[in-house]
Amino acid sequence: MRTLEEVRATLQIAKLKEEDLQKTIHCLSFGPNVSSADYCLMELDDTLCKHIEAGQSLVIRGDKDEHAVVCSDDKTYSLKIADTSNLLLFLPGCRTPDQLTDTEDSSHVVHAQIWGFCNSYWELRKQRPRLKKLKRLLMENPYEGPALGGQQENTENRYTMQDLLERIQASEEEIRTHLETIHACQIDGYWRVLDFDYEMKLLGHVTQLVDSESWAFSRVPLQTSLDELAPLEPREMIEHCLNCYGKRYTENDEVFYALNEDKVCWGIALMLLHNAVKFNLKEFQEVWQQSVPEGMSTRLDQLKGIALLDRTSRPETICLLRVEDLPEDTVERFNHLFTLREKWTEEDITPYIQDLCGEKQTTGALLTKYARSSMQNGIKVFNSRRPVAT
């Protein structure tokens, strides 16, 4: 242990003035069996610091073949190692200059023992949750309705919320939000996504009932709907369908749903495009309008993110292209899009890259980085910055 006299002698050799330094002088020494592998450092922003100080936890998620991410209750962060040229020392009980209250007039030595050291730390950056895997897992065993008499329901590949938290690289809030987006529901404690044909069957029952009863789409009574359709489908499935395609509200203690025109038209368009490679656009619009409930109006802007129009072909065509089926990685997404079509207008490509935008990032910034712009017949179009393999 160094004495104050030894410290002063060292300062003199280093040509440092004692009066220019803090009154409290820390003398550091290594503890026994100190190793750089004993500890890992993680850099946290103010939000995560407050999260930890409030007693909350952070969870590291990822399978063996995935890059690890860190999740709070509602956000996901990438986890990367950052090297530093300065040696980082772990000193329990050591105080920084702003924590010192030097009341003594003369210098004094405080001895601190180093518990560990490190040349790198974990750097956290907020990122988009990786949710594509969620639907892929649930599609291993989609729910096709109640088992018919004598049939056994498939109980394999079913997932609870805890199962999903262990497999999906996203926070619980982000997972729950996406489960709602893909119209998943909880059945017997397991999260299930509905088989597409079964979901359309449920929507058909609801819209036909509304039509036969001459109800306003903004005023669909829950209890009457359940009573009328109970002989056809489980009551909880009818209510789930109403939740997916409408908004719940209460009036005079009675529960009603206001069906969302855009969502209903979207669902029916998806059904029409599901089994067709390409559709004549004019014919599709006619069939689509005839297929939706009377009183609802179809519009092409309802199809953003699920259908791609080709205005250059003769006749004009439309085909199914869902954003959820595209690669999750940004570079792979752009490569795939430019494989499908060499040149894109900003209007056409925006629905397919919108979900790639990070915090405070715009689709324009993404296009600037990953695409090259040019003018074609007076219209700005975007193509790949590199040759695309077809």
Coordinates of C-alpha atoms in Angstrom, one line a residue:
M1 CA 0.0 0.0 0.0
R2 CA 1.5 3.3 -1.0
T3 CA 1.9 6.1 1.5
L4 CA 1.1 9.8 0.9
E5 CA 4.9 10.5 0.8
E6 CA 5.4 7.9 -1.9
V7 CA 2.5 9.4 -3.9
R8 CA 4.1 12.9 -3.6
A9 CA 7.4 11.5 -4.8
T10 CA 5.7 10.0 -7.8
L11 CA 4.0 13.3 -8.6
Q12 CA 7.3 15.0 -8.5
I13 CA 8.9 12.6 -10.9
A14 CA 5.8 13.1 -13.2
K15 CA 6.2 16.9 -12.8
L16 CA 2.6 17.3 -11.6
K17 CA 1.6 19.8 -9.0
E18 CA -0.3 18.5 -6.0
E19 CA -2.5 21.6 -5.8
D20 CA -3.8 20.9 -9.3
L21 CA -5.2 17.5 -8.2
Q22 CA -8.1 16.4 -6.1
K23 CA -7.5 16.2 -2.3
T24 CA -8.6 12.5 -2.4
I25 CA -6.0 10.4 -4.1
H26 CA -7.0 6.8 -5.1
C27 CA -4.3 4.2 -4.9
L28 CA -5.3 1.2 -7.0
S29 CA -4.1 -2.4 -6.6
F30 CA -5.2 -5.7 -8.3
G31 CA -7.1 -8.1 -6.2
P32 CA -6.2 -11.8 -6.1
N33 CA -7.2 -14.0 -9.2
V34 CA -8.3 -11.0 -11.2
S35 CA -9.2 -11.9 -14.8
S36 CA -10.6 -10.1 -17.8
A37 CA -13.1 -12.9 -18.3
D38 CA -14.8 -12.4 -14.9
Y39 CA -17.1 -9.6 -16.0
C40 CA -18.8 -8.1 -19.0
L41 CA -19.8 -4.5 -19.4
M42 CA -22.9 -3.2 -21.1
E43 CA -23.5 0.4 -22.1
L44 CA -27.0 1.6 -21.3
D45 CA -28.8 4.7 -22.4
D46 CA -30.9 6.8 -19.9
T47 CA -34.1 4.9 -20.7
L48 CA -32.5 1.5 -20.0
C49 CA -30.7 2.8 -16.9
K50 CA -34.0 4.0 -15.4
H51 CA -35.5 0.6 -16.4
I52 CA -32.9 -1.3 -14.4
E53 CA -32.9 1.1 -11.5
A54 CA -36.7 0.6 -11.3
G55 CA -36.0 -3.1 -10.6
Q56 CA -37.0 -4.3 -14.2
S57 CA -34.9 -6.8 -16.1
L58 CA -33.3 -7.1 -19.5
V59 CA -33.4 -10.5 -21.4
I60 CA -30.9 -11.7 -24.0
R61 CA -32.7 -13.7 -26.7
G62 CA -31.6 -15.7 -29.7
D63 CA -31.1 -19.3 -30.9
K64 CA -27.6 -20.7 -31.7
D65 CA -27.8 -19.6 -35.3
E66 CA -29.0 -16.0 -34.6
H67 CA -27.2 -12.8 -33.5
A68 CA -28.2 -12.1 -29.9
V69 CA -30.5 -9.2 -29.0
V70 CA -31.5 -7.6 -25.7
C71 CA -35.1 -7.0 -24.9
S72 CA -36.9 -4.9 -22.3
D73 CA -40.6 -5.2 -21.7
D74 CA -41.4 -3.2 -24.9
K75 CA -38.3 -2.7 -27.0
T76 CA -35.6 -4.7 -28.8
Y77 CA -31.9 -3.8 -29.0
S78 CA -29.0 -5.2 -31.1
L79 CA -26.1 -6.4 -29.0
K80 CA -22.6 -5.9 -30.4
I81 CA -19.1 -5.9 -28.9
A82 CA -17.3 -2.5 -29.0
D83 CA -13.5 -2.5 -28.4
T84 CA -11.8 0.3 -26.6
S85 CA -8.2 1.3 -26.5
N86 CA -8.5 2.3 -22.8
L87 CA -8.4 -0.4 -20.2
L88 CA -11.7 -0.4 -18.3
L89 CA -11.3 -1.2 -14.6
F90 CA -14.0 -2.5 -12.1
L91 CA -13.6 -0.7 -8.8
P92 CA -16.3 -1.3 -6.3
G93 CA -16.8 1.6 -3.9
C94 CA -14.6 3.9 -6.0
R95 CA -16.1 7.5 -6.2
T96 CA -15.9 9.8 -9.2
P97 CA -14.8 13.5 -8.7
D98 CA -18.4 14.7 -8.7
Q99 CA -19.2 12.3 -5.9
L100 CA -16.3 13.5 -3.7
T101 CA -16.9 16.0 -0.9
D102 CA -13.4 17.0 0.1
T103 CA -13.7 18.7 3.5
E104 CA -10.1 18.0 4.4
D105 CA -7.5 20.7 3.8
S106 CA -4.7 18.3 3.0
S107 CA -4.3 15.5 0.5
H108 CA -5.2 11.9 1.7
V109 CA -4.9 8.5 0.1
V110 CA -7.8 6.1 -0.4
H111 CA -6.9 2.5 -1.3
A112 CA -9.2 0.8 -3.9
Q113 CA -8.9 -2.8 -5.1
I114 CA -9.5 -3.7 -8.8
W115 CA -11.9 -6.6 -9.1
G116 CA -11.7 -7.0 -12.9
F117 CA -10.8 -5.3 -16.1
C118 CA -11.9 -5.3 -19.7
N119 CA -10.9 -4.1 -23.2
S120 CA -14.4 -4.2 -24.6
Y121 CA -18.1 -3.7 -23.8
W122 CA -21.5 -4.6 -25.1
E123 CA -23.0 -1.8 -27.1
L124 CA -26.9 -1.6 -27.4
R125 CA -28.7 0.0 -30.2
K126 CA -32.5 0.0 -30.7
Q127 CA -33.6 -2.1 -33.6
R128 CA -36.7 -3.5 -35.2
P129 CA -38.0 -6.7 -33.6
R130 CA -37.4 -9.9 -35.6
L131 CA -41.0 -11.1 -35.9
K132 CA -41.0 -13.1 -39.2
K133 CA -40.2 -16.3 -37.3
L134 CA -43.4 -15.8 -35.1
K135 CA -45.8 -16.5 -37.9
R136 CA -43.6 -19.2 -39.3
L137 CA -43.8 -21.1 -35.9
L138 CA -47.6 -20.6 -35.6
M139 CA -48.1 -21.7 -39.2
E140 CA -46.7 -25.1 -38.3
N141 CA -50.1 -25.9 -36.9
P142 CA -52.8 -23.4 -37.9
Y143 CA -56.2 -23.6 -36.3
E144 CA -58.8 -24.9 -38.8
G145 CA -61.7 -24.9 -36.4
P146 CA -63.1 -27.3 -33.9
A147 CA -62.3 -31.0 -34.5
L148 CA -65.3 -32.8 -36.1
G149 CA -66.9 -35.8 -34.4
G150 CA -64.4 -38.6 -33.8
Q151 CA -61.4 -36.6 -35.1
Q152 CA -58.4 -35.9 -32.9
E153 CA -57.0 -32.3 -33.0
N154 CA -53.3 -32.0 -33.8
T155 CA -51.6 -31.0 -30.5
E156 CA -48.1 -30.8 -31.9
N157 CA -46.2 -27.5 -32.5
R158 CA -48.3 -25.4 -30.2
Y159 CA -46.8 -22.4 -28.4
T160 CA -47.6 -20.6 -25.1
M161 CA -46.5 -17.0 -24.6
Q162 CA -43.6 -18.3 -22.6
D163 CA -42.6 -20.6 -25.5
L164 CA -42.7 -17.6 -27.9
L165 CA -40.6 -15.4 -25.6
E166 CA -37.9 -18.1 -25.6
R167 CA -37.9 -18.4 -29.4
I168 CA -38.7 -14.9 -30.8
Q169 CA -36.2 -12.0 -30.8
A170 CA -38.6 -9.4 -29.6
S171 CA -40.0 -7.9 -26.4
E172 CA -43.3 -9.2 -25.0
E173 CA -45.2 -6.1 -26.0
E174 CA -43.9 -6.3 -29.6
I175 CA -44.8 -9.9 -29.8
R176 CA -48.4 -9.3 -28.5
T177 CA -48.8 -6.4 -31.0
H178 CA -47.7 -8.6 -33.9
L179 CA -50.0 -11.5 -32.7
E180 CA -52.9 -9.0 -33.0
T181 CA -51.6 -7.9 -36.5
I182 CA -51.6 -11.5 -37.8
H183 CA -55.0 -12.2 -36.2
A184 CA -53.7 -14.8 -33.8
C185 CA -55.8 -15.9 -30.8
Q186 CA -55.3 -17.9 -27.6
I187 CA -57.0 -21.3 -27.6
D188 CA -56.6 -23.6 -24.6
G189 CA -53.6 -21.5 -23.4
Y190 CA -51.8 -21.7 -26.8
W191 CA -51.4 -19.0 -29.3
R192 CA -52.7 -20.1 -32.7
V193 CA -53.0 -18.4 -36.1
L194 CA -56.1 -19.2 -38.0
D195 CA -56.0 -21.2 -41.2
F196 CA -56.7 -18.7 -44.0
D197 CA -59.7 -20.5 -45.4
Y198 CA -61.2 -20.9 -41.9
E199 CA -60.7 -17.1 -41.2
M200 CA -62.4 -16.3 -44.5
K201 CA -65.2 -18.7 -43.6
L202 CA -65.8 -16.8 -40.2
L203 CA -65.7 -13.4 -42.0
G204 CA -68.3 -14.7 -44.5
H205 CA -70.6 -15.8 -41.7
V206 CA -70.4 -12.4 -40.0
T207 CA -70.9 -10.3 -43.2
Q208 CA -73.8 -12.6 -44.4
L209 CA -75.5 -12.2 -41.0
V210 CA -75.1 -8.4 -41.1
D211 CA -76.6 -8.4 -44.6
S212 CA -79.5 -10.7 -43.8
E213 CA -80.4 -8.7 -40.6
S214 CA -80.0 -5.4 -42.4
W215 CA -77.7 -4.1 -39.7
A216 CA -75.6 -1.0 -40.1
F217 CA -71.9 -2.0 -40.4
S218 CA -71.2 0.5 -37.6
R219 CA -73.7 -1.2 -35.2
V220 CA -73.3 -5.0 -35.1
P221 CA -74.6 -6.4 -31.8
L222 CA -72.3 -8.9 -30.2
Q223 CA -74.7 -11.0 -28.2
T224 CA -77.2 -11.4 -31.1
S225 CA -74.4 -12.3 -33.5
L226 CA -73.1 -15.0 -31.1
D227 CA -76.6 -16.4 -30.6
E228 CA -77.3 -16.5 -34.4
L229 CA -73.9 -18.0 -35.4
A230 CA -73.4 -20.4 -32.4
P231 CA -74.8 -23.4 -34.3
L232 CA -72.1 -22.8 -37.1
E233 CA -69.0 -21.9 -35.2
P234 CA -67.7 -21.6 -31.6
R235 CA -68.8 -18.3 -30.0
E236 CA -65.2 -17.3 -29.1
M237 CA -64.2 -17.6 -32.8
I238 CA -67.1 -15.4 -33.9
E239 CA -66.0 -12.8 -31.3
H240 CA -62.4 -13.1 -32.4
C241 CA -63.4 -12.4 -36.0
L242 CA -65.3 -9.3 -34.9
N243 CA -62.3 -8.2 -33.0
C244 CA -60.1 -8.7 -36.1
Y245 CA -62.3 -6.8 -38.5
G246 CA -64.1 -4.4 -36.3
K247 CA -63.9 -2.1 -33.3
R248 CA -65.7 -2.9 -30.0
Y249 CA -67.8 -0.3 -28.1
T250 CA -70.5 -0.3 -25.5
E251 CA -73.8 1.5 -25.7
N252 CA -76.4 1.4 -22.9
D253 CA -74.6 -1.6 -21.4
E254 CA -74.8 -3.5 -24.7
V255 CA -71.7 -4.5 -26.7
F256 CA -71.5 -3.6 -30.4
Y257 CA -68.9 -3.7 -33.1
A258 CA -68.3 -1.2 -35.9
L259 CA -67.0 -3.2 -38.8
N260 CA -64.0 -1.6 -40.5
E261 CA -64.7 -1.2 -44.2
D262 CA -61.0 -1.2 -45.2
K263 CA -60.2 -4.4 -43.2
V264 CA -63.2 -6.3 -44.6
C265 CA -62.4 -5.2 -48.2
W266 CA -58.7 -6.1 -47.5
G267 CA -59.7 -9.6 -46.3
I268 CA -61.9 -10.4 -49.3
A269 CA -59.3 -9.1 -51.7
L270 CA -56.7 -11.4 -50.1
M271 CA -59.1 -14.3 -50.6
L272 CA -59.6 -13.5 -54.3
L273 CA -55.9 -13.1 -54.9
H274 CA -54.8 -16.1 -52.9
N275 CA -55.1 -18.7 -55.6
A276 CA -54.4 -16.6 -58.7
V277 CA -51.0 -16.0 -60.1
K278 CA -52.1 -12.8 -61.9
F279 CA -55.5 -11.1 -62.3
N280 CA -56.7 -8.7 -65.0
L281 CA -57.0 -5.5 -62.9
K282 CA -60.3 -4.4 -64.3
E283 CA -61.9 -7.8 -63.9
F284 CA -60.5 -8.1 -60.4
Q285 CA -61.9 -4.7 -59.4
E286 CA -65.4 -5.8 -60.7
V287 CA -65.3 -9.2 -58.9
W288 CA -63.9 -7.6 -55.7
Q289 CA -66.7 -5.0 -55.5
Q290 CA -69.3 -7.6 -56.1
S291 CA -67.8 -9.8 -53.4
V292 CA -67.8 -7.3 -50.5
P293 CA -71.0 -6.7 -48.5
E294 CA -73.5 -4.3 -50.0
G295 CA -72.8 -0.7 -48.9
M296 CA -69.0 -1.1 -48.7
S297 CA -66.7 0.4 -51.3
T298 CA -63.5 -1.1 -52.5
R299 CA -60.4 1.1 -53.3
L300 CA -57.0 0.1 -54.6
D301 CA -55.3 1.9 -51.7
Q302 CA -56.8 -0.7 -49.4
L303 CA -54.4 -3.2 -50.9
K304 CA -51.1 -1.5 -49.9
G305 CA -48.6 -4.1 -48.7
I306 CA -50.6 -7.1 -50.0
A307 CA -51.0 -6.6 -53.8
L308 CA -48.8 -5.4 -56.6
L309 CA -50.2 -3.6 -59.6
D310 CA -48.6 -3.6 -63.0
R311 CA -49.7 -0.5 -64.9
T312 CA -47.2 -1.2 -67.8
S313 CA -48.7 -4.5 -69.0
R314 CA -51.6 -4.7 -71.4
P315 CA -54.1 -5.3 -69.9
E316 CA -53.1 -4.0 -66.5
T317 CA -52.7 -6.7 -63.9
I318 CA -52.7 -7.3 -60.2
C319 CA -51.0 -10.1 -58.2
L320 CA -50.6 -11.1 -54.6
L321 CA -47.4 -9.7 -52.9
R322 CA -47.6 -9.5 -49.1
V323 CA -45.0 -7.6 -47.2
E324 CA -45.0 -10.3 -44.5
D325 CA -43.7 -12.8 -47.1
L326 CA -40.6 -10.7 -47.9
P327 CA -37.1 -11.1 -46.3
E328 CA -36.7 -9.4 -42.9
D329 CA -33.1 -8.2 -43.7
T330 CA -33.0 -4.8 -45.4
V331 CA -30.4 -5.7 -48.1
E332 CA -32.2 -9.0 -48.8
R333 CA -35.5 -7.2 -49.0
F334 CA -34.3 -4.7 -51.6
N335 CA -32.6 -7.5 -53.6
H336 CA -35.8 -9.5 -53.7
L337 CA -37.9 -6.5 -54.7
F338 CA -35.5 -5.7 -57.6
T339 CA -35.6 -9.3 -58.7
L340 CA -39.4 -9.1 -58.9
R341 CA -39.3 -5.8 -60.8
E342 CA -36.3 -3.9 -62.2
K343 CA -37.7 -0.4 -61.7
W344 CA -40.1 0.8 -59.0
T345 CA -41.9 4.1 -58.5
E346 CA -41.8 5.4 -55.0
E347 CA -45.5 4.9 -54.6
D348 CA -45.3 1.2 -55.5
I349 CA -42.2 0.4 -53.4
T350 CA -43.0 2.3 -50.2
P351 CA -45.6 -0.2 -48.8
Y352 CA -42.9 -2.9 -49.1
I353 CA -40.1 -1.0 -47.3
Q354 CA -42.1 1.0 -44.7
D355 CA -41.6 -1.6 -42.0
L356 CA -37.8 -1.4 -42.5
C357 CA -37.6 2.2 -41.3
G358 CA -35.8 2.6 -38.0
E359 CA -36.6 5.3 -35.4
K360 CA -36.7 8.7 -37.1
Q361 CA -35.9 7.1 -40.5
T362 CA -37.9 7.7 -43.7
T363 CA -38.5 5.5 -46.7
G364 CA -36.7 8.2 -48.7
A365 CA -33.6 7.7 -46.7
L366 CA -33.7 4.0 -47.3
L367 CA -34.2 4.5 -51.0
T368 CA -31.2 6.9 -51.1
K369 CA -29.0 4.3 -49.4
Y370 CA -30.1 1.1 -51.1
A371 CA -31.4 2.2 -54.5
R372 CA -30.5 4.4 -57.5
S373 CA -33.0 6.9 -58.9
S374 CA -33.6 7.9 -62.5
M375 CA -36.3 9.5 -64.6
Q376 CA -38.5 7.4 -66.9
N377 CA -41.2 9.2 -68.9
G378 CA -41.1 12.1 -66.5
I379 CA -41.6 9.8 -63.4
K380 CA -38.9 9.1 -60.9
V381 CA -38.1 5.4 -60.6
F382 CA -35.7 3.4 -58.5
N383 CA -33.6 0.4 -59.4
S384 CA -30.8 -1.6 -57.7
R385 CA -27.4 -0.1 -57.0
R386 CA -25.8 -3.5 -58.0
P387 CA -26.6 -6.2 -60.6
V388 CA -29.4 -8.4 -59.5
A389 CA -29.3 -12.2 -60.1
T390 CA -32.6 -13.4 -61.6

